[in-house]
mmCIF file of C-alpha atoms in Angstrom:
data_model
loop_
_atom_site.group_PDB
_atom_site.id
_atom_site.type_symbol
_atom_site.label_atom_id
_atom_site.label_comp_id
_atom_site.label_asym_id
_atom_site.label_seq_id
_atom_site.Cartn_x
_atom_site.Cartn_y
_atom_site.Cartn_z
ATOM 1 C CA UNK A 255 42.109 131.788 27.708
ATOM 2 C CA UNK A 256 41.809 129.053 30.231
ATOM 3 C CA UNK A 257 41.001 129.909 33.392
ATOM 4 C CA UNK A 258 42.468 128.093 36.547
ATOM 5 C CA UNK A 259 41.597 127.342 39.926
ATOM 6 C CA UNK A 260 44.481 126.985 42.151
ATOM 7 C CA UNK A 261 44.247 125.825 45.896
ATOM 8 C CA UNK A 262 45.316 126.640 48.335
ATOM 9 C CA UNK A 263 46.291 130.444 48.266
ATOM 10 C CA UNK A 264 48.654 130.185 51.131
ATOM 11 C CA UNK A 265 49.717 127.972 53.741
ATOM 12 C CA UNK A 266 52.302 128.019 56.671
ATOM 13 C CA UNK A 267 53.592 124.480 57.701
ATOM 14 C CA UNK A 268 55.760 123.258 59.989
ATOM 15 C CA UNK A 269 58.945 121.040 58.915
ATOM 16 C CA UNK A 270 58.586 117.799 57.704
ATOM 17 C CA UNK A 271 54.964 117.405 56.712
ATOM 18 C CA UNK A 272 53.839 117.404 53.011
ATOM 19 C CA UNK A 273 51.352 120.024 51.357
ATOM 20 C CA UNK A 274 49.360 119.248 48.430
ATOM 21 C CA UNK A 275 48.786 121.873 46.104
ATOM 22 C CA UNK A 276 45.794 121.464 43.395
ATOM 23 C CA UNK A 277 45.135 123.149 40.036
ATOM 24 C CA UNK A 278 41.804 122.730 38.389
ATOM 25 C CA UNK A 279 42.039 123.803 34.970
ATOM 26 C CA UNK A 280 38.238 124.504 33.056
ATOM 27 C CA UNK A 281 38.861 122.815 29.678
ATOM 28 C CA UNK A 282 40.846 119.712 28.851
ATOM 29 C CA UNK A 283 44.479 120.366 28.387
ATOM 30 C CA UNK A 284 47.306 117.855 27.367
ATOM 31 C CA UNK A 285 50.165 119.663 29.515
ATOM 32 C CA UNK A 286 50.323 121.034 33.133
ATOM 33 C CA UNK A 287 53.522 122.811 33.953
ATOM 34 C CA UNK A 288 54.309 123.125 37.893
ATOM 35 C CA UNK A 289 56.576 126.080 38.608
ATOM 36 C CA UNK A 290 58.557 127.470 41.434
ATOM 37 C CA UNK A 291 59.145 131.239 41.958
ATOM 38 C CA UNK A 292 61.138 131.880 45.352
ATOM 39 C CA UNK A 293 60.830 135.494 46.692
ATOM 40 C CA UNK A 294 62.288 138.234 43.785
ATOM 41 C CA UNK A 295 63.397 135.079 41.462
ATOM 42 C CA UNK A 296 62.124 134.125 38.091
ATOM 43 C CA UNK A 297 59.917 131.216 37.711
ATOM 44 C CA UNK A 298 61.610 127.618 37.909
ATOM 45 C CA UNK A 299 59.742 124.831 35.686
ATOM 46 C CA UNK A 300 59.749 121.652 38.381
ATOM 47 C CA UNK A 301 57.992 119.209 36.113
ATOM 48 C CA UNK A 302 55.661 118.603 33.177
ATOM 49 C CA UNK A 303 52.449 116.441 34.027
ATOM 50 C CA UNK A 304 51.243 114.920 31.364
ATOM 51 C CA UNK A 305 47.529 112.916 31.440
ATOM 52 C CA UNK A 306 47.883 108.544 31.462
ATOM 53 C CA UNK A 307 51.909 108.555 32.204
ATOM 54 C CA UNK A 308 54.506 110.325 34.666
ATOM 55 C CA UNK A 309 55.666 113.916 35.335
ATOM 56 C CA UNK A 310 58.749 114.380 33.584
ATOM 57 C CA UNK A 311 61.412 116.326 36.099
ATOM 58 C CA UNK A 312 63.674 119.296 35.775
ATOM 59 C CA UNK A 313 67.128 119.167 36.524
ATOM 60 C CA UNK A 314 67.523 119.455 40.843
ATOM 61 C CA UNK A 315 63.573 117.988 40.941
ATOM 62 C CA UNK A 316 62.923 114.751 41.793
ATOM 63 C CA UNK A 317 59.452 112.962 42.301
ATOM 64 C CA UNK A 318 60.025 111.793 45.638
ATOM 65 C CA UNK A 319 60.067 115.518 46.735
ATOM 66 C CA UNK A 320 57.755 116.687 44.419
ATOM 67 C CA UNK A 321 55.378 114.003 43.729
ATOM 68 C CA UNK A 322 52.717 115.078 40.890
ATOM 69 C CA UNK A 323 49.485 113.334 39.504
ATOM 70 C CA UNK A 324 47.421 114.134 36.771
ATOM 71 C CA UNK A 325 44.441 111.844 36.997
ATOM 72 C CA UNK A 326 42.902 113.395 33.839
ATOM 73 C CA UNK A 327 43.169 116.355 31.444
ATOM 74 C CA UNK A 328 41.741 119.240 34.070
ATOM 75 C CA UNK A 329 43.259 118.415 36.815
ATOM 76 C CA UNK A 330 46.647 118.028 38.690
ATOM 77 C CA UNK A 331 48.000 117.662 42.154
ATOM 78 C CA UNK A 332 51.863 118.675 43.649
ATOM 79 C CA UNK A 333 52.864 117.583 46.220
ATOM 80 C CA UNK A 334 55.530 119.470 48.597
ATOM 81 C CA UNK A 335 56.909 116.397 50.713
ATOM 82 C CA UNK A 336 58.955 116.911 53.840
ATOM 83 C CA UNK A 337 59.034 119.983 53.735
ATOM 84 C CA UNK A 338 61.936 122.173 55.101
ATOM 85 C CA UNK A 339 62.421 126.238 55.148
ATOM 86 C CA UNK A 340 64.011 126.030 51.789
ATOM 87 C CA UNK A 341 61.103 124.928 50.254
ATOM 88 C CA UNK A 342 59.296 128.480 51.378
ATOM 89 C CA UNK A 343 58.412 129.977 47.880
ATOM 90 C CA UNK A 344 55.144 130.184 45.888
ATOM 91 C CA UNK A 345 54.213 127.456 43.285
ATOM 92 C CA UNK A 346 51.989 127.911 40.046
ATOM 93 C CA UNK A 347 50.716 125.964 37.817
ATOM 94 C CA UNK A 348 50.314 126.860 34.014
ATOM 95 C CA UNK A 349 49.114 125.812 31.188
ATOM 96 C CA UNK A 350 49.008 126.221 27.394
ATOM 97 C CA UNK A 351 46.612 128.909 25.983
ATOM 98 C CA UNK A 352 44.821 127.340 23.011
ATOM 99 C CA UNK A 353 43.824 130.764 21.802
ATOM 100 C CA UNK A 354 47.046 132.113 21.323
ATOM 101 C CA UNK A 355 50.318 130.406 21.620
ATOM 102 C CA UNK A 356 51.258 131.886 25.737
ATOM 103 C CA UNK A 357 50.652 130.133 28.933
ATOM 104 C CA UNK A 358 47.514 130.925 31.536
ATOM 105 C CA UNK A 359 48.891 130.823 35.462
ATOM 106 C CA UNK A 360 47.229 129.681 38.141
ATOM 107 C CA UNK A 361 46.923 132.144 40.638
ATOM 108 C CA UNK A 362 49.609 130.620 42.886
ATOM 109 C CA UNK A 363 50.727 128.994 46.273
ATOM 110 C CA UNK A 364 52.177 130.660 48.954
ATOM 111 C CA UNK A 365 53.852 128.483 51.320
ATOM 112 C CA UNK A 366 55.924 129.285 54.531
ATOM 113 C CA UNK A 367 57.823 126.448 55.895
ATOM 114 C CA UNK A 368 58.236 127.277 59.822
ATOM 115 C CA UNK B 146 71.450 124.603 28.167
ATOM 116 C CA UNK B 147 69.244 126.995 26.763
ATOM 117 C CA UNK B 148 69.095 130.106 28.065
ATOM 118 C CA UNK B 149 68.088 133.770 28.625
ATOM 119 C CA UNK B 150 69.476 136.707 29.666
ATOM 120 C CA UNK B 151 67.499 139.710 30.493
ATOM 121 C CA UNK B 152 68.460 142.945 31.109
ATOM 122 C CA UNK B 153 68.525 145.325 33.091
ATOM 123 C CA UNK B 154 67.244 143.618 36.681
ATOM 124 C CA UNK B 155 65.939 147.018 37.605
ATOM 125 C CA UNK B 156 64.741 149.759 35.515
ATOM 126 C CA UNK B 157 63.547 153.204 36.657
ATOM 127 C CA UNK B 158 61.951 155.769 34.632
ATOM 128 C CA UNK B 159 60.133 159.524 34.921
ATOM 129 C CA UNK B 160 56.350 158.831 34.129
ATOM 130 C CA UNK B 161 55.799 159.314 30.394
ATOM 131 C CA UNK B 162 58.931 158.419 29.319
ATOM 132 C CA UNK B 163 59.314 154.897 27.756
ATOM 133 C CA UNK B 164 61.169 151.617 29.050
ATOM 134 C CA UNK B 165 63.308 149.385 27.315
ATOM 135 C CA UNK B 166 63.782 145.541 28.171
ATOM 136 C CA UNK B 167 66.171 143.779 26.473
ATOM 137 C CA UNK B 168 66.756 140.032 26.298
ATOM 138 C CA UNK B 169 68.579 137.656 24.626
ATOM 139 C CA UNK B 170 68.371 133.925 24.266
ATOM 140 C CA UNK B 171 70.649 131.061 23.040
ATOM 141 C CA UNK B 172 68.414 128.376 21.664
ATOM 142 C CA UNK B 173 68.379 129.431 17.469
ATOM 143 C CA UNK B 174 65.330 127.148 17.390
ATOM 144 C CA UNK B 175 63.294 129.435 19.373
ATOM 145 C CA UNK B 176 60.015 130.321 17.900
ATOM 146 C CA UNK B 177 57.645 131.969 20.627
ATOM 147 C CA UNK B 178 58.577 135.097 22.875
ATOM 148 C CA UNK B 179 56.419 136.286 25.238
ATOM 149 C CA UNK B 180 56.298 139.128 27.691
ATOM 150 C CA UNK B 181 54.821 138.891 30.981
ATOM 151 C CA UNK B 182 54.095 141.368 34.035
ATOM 152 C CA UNK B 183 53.831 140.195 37.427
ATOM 153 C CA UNK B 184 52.411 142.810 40.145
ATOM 154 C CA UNK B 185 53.376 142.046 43.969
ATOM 155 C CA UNK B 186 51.591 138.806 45.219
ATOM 156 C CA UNK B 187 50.239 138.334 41.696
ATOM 157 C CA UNK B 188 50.307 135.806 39.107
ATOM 158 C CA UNK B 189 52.438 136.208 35.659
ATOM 159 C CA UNK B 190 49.892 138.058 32.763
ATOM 160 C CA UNK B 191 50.964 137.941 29.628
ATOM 161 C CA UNK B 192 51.326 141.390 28.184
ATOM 162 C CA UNK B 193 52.230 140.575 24.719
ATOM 163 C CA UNK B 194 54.240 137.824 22.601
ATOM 164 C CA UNK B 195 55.717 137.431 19.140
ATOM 165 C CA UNK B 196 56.650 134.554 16.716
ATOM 166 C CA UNK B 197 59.780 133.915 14.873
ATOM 167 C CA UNK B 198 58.359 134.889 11.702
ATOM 168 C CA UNK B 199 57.275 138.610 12.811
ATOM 169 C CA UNK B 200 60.180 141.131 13.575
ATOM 170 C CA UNK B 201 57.327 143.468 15.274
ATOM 171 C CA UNK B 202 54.532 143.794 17.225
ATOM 172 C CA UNK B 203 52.646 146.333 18.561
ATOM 173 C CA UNK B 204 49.193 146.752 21.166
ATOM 174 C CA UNK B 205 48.382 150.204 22.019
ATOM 175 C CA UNK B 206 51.877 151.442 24.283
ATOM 176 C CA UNK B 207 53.402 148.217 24.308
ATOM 177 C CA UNK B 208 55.610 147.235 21.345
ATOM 178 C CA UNK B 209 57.737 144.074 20.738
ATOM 179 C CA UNK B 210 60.946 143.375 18.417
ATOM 180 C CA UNK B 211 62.728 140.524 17.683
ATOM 181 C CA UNK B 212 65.799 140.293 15.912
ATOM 182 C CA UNK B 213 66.294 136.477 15.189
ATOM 183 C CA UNK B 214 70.156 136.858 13.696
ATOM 184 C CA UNK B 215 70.956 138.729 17.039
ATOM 185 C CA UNK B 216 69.142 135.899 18.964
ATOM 186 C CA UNK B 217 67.658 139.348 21.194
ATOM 187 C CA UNK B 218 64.129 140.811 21.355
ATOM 188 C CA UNK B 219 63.137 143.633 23.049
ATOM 189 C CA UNK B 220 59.897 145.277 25.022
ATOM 190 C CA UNK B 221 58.848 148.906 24.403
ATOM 191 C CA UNK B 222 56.613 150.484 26.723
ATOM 192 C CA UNK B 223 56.087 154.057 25.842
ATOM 193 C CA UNK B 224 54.078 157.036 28.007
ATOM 194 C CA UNK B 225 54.974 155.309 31.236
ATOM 195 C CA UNK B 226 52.129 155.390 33.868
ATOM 196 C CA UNK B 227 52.242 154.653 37.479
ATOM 197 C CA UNK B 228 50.594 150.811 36.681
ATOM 198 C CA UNK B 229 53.197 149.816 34.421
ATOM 199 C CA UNK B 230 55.495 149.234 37.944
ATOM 200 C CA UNK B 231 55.798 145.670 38.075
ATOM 201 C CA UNK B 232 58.014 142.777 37.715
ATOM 202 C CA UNK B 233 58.489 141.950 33.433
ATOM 203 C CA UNK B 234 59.604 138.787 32.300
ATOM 204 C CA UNK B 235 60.609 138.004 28.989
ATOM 205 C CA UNK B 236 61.083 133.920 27.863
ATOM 206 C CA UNK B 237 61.696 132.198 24.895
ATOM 207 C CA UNK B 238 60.126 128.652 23.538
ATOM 208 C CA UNK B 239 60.582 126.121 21.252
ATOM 209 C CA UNK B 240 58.988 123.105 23.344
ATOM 210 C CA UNK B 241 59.327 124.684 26.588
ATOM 211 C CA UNK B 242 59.514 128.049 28.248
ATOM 212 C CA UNK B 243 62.928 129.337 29.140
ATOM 213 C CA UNK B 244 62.590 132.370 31.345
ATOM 214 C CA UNK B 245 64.556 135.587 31.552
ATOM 215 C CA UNK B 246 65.672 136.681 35.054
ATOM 216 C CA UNK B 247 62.847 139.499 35.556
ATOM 217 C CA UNK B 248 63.365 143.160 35.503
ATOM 218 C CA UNK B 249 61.473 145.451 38.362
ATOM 219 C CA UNK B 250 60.232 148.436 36.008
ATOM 220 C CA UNK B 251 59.723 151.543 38.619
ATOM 221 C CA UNK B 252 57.806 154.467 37.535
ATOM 222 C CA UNK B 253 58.608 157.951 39.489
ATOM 223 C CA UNK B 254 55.930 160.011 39.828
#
């Protein structure tokens, strides 16, 4: 299985500044998925990055909140921008296993919005 | 949209009995079900997963059915222990993941 790095492991901000959240992924993979999971939810697909064009968004996502890049196939940033207590949750990123046909998880974001 | 439903949210059980997760899903193009745990302040693991074309699967205590007319599959954990307590998740793919609602497995000492 893949095996991710995910940075950073927590964070508390204050209200309207923007965190950037980074996944480093150690083989080349064609799709990132960047997921929210707020406190004793399931997990909420934001967006899709794909490598060389844009993130596609989920319904109630939009990339001026949740800007994304993917500047090649290990890597991807998310962005939280102006950020407000709603946005407290913890964000993952995942991506396809090419051993088996599941997904790998990074090992997630915890952010506190104060 | 697509969808799945998971039951129950929260399922408690005697150590060494077995637990039984039930979900069902509405996309009939569906072909991937997986099962994932998540402990407290973890990440998802996946546990197990099936593929349309397999009505079981088993790996050691922990069984999977699917019953693709019924659009529902099912996870079997039998002989309970105290580190099966966890969060389960059960989702179902075609292109993309759709994700059951989780259900918080409790095992009583």
């Amino acid at each position: 299985s893949a095996v991710i790095s995910q940075k950073p492991s927590r964070d508390i901000c204050q209200r309207g500044t923007s965190l950037t959240i980074q996944c480093q992924v150690d083989s080349q993979v064609t799709m990132m998925f960047w997921y929210r999971q707020q406190p004793g939810q399931s997990l909420t697909l934001i967006a899709t990055a794909n490598q060389g064009s844009e993130a596609t968004y989920e319904s109630g996502f939009v990339i001026d909140k949740f800007p994304i890049s993917r500047p090649n196939l290990t890597f991807s940033t998310l962005t939280v921008s102006n950020m407000s207590p709603e946005d407290s949750s913890i964000y993952l990123c995942s991506v396809p296993d090419r051993i088996n046909y599941g997904y790998t998880f990074g090992s997630g974001t915890r952010l506190t919005v104060v | 949209g697509e969808n799945v439903e998971q039951h129950p949210s929260t399922l408690s059980v005697q150590e060494g009995d077995s637990a039984v997760i039930k979900c069902t899903y509405s996309d009939s193009a569906s072909n991937y079900f997986p099962w994932y745990k998540q402990e407290l302040g973890k990440r998802p693991q996946l546990i197990i997963d099936i593929r349309s074309n397999v009505g079981e699967k088993k790996d050691q205590r922990i069984a999977v059915t699917l019953n693709k007319t019924a659009k529902h599959f099912s996870l079997h954990i039998t002989e309970t222990q105290p580190e099966d307590s966890a969060v389960y998740f059960c989702a179902a793919s075609n292109y993309q993941l759709i994700w059951g609602a989780g259900t918080k497995l409790i095992i009583k000492p």
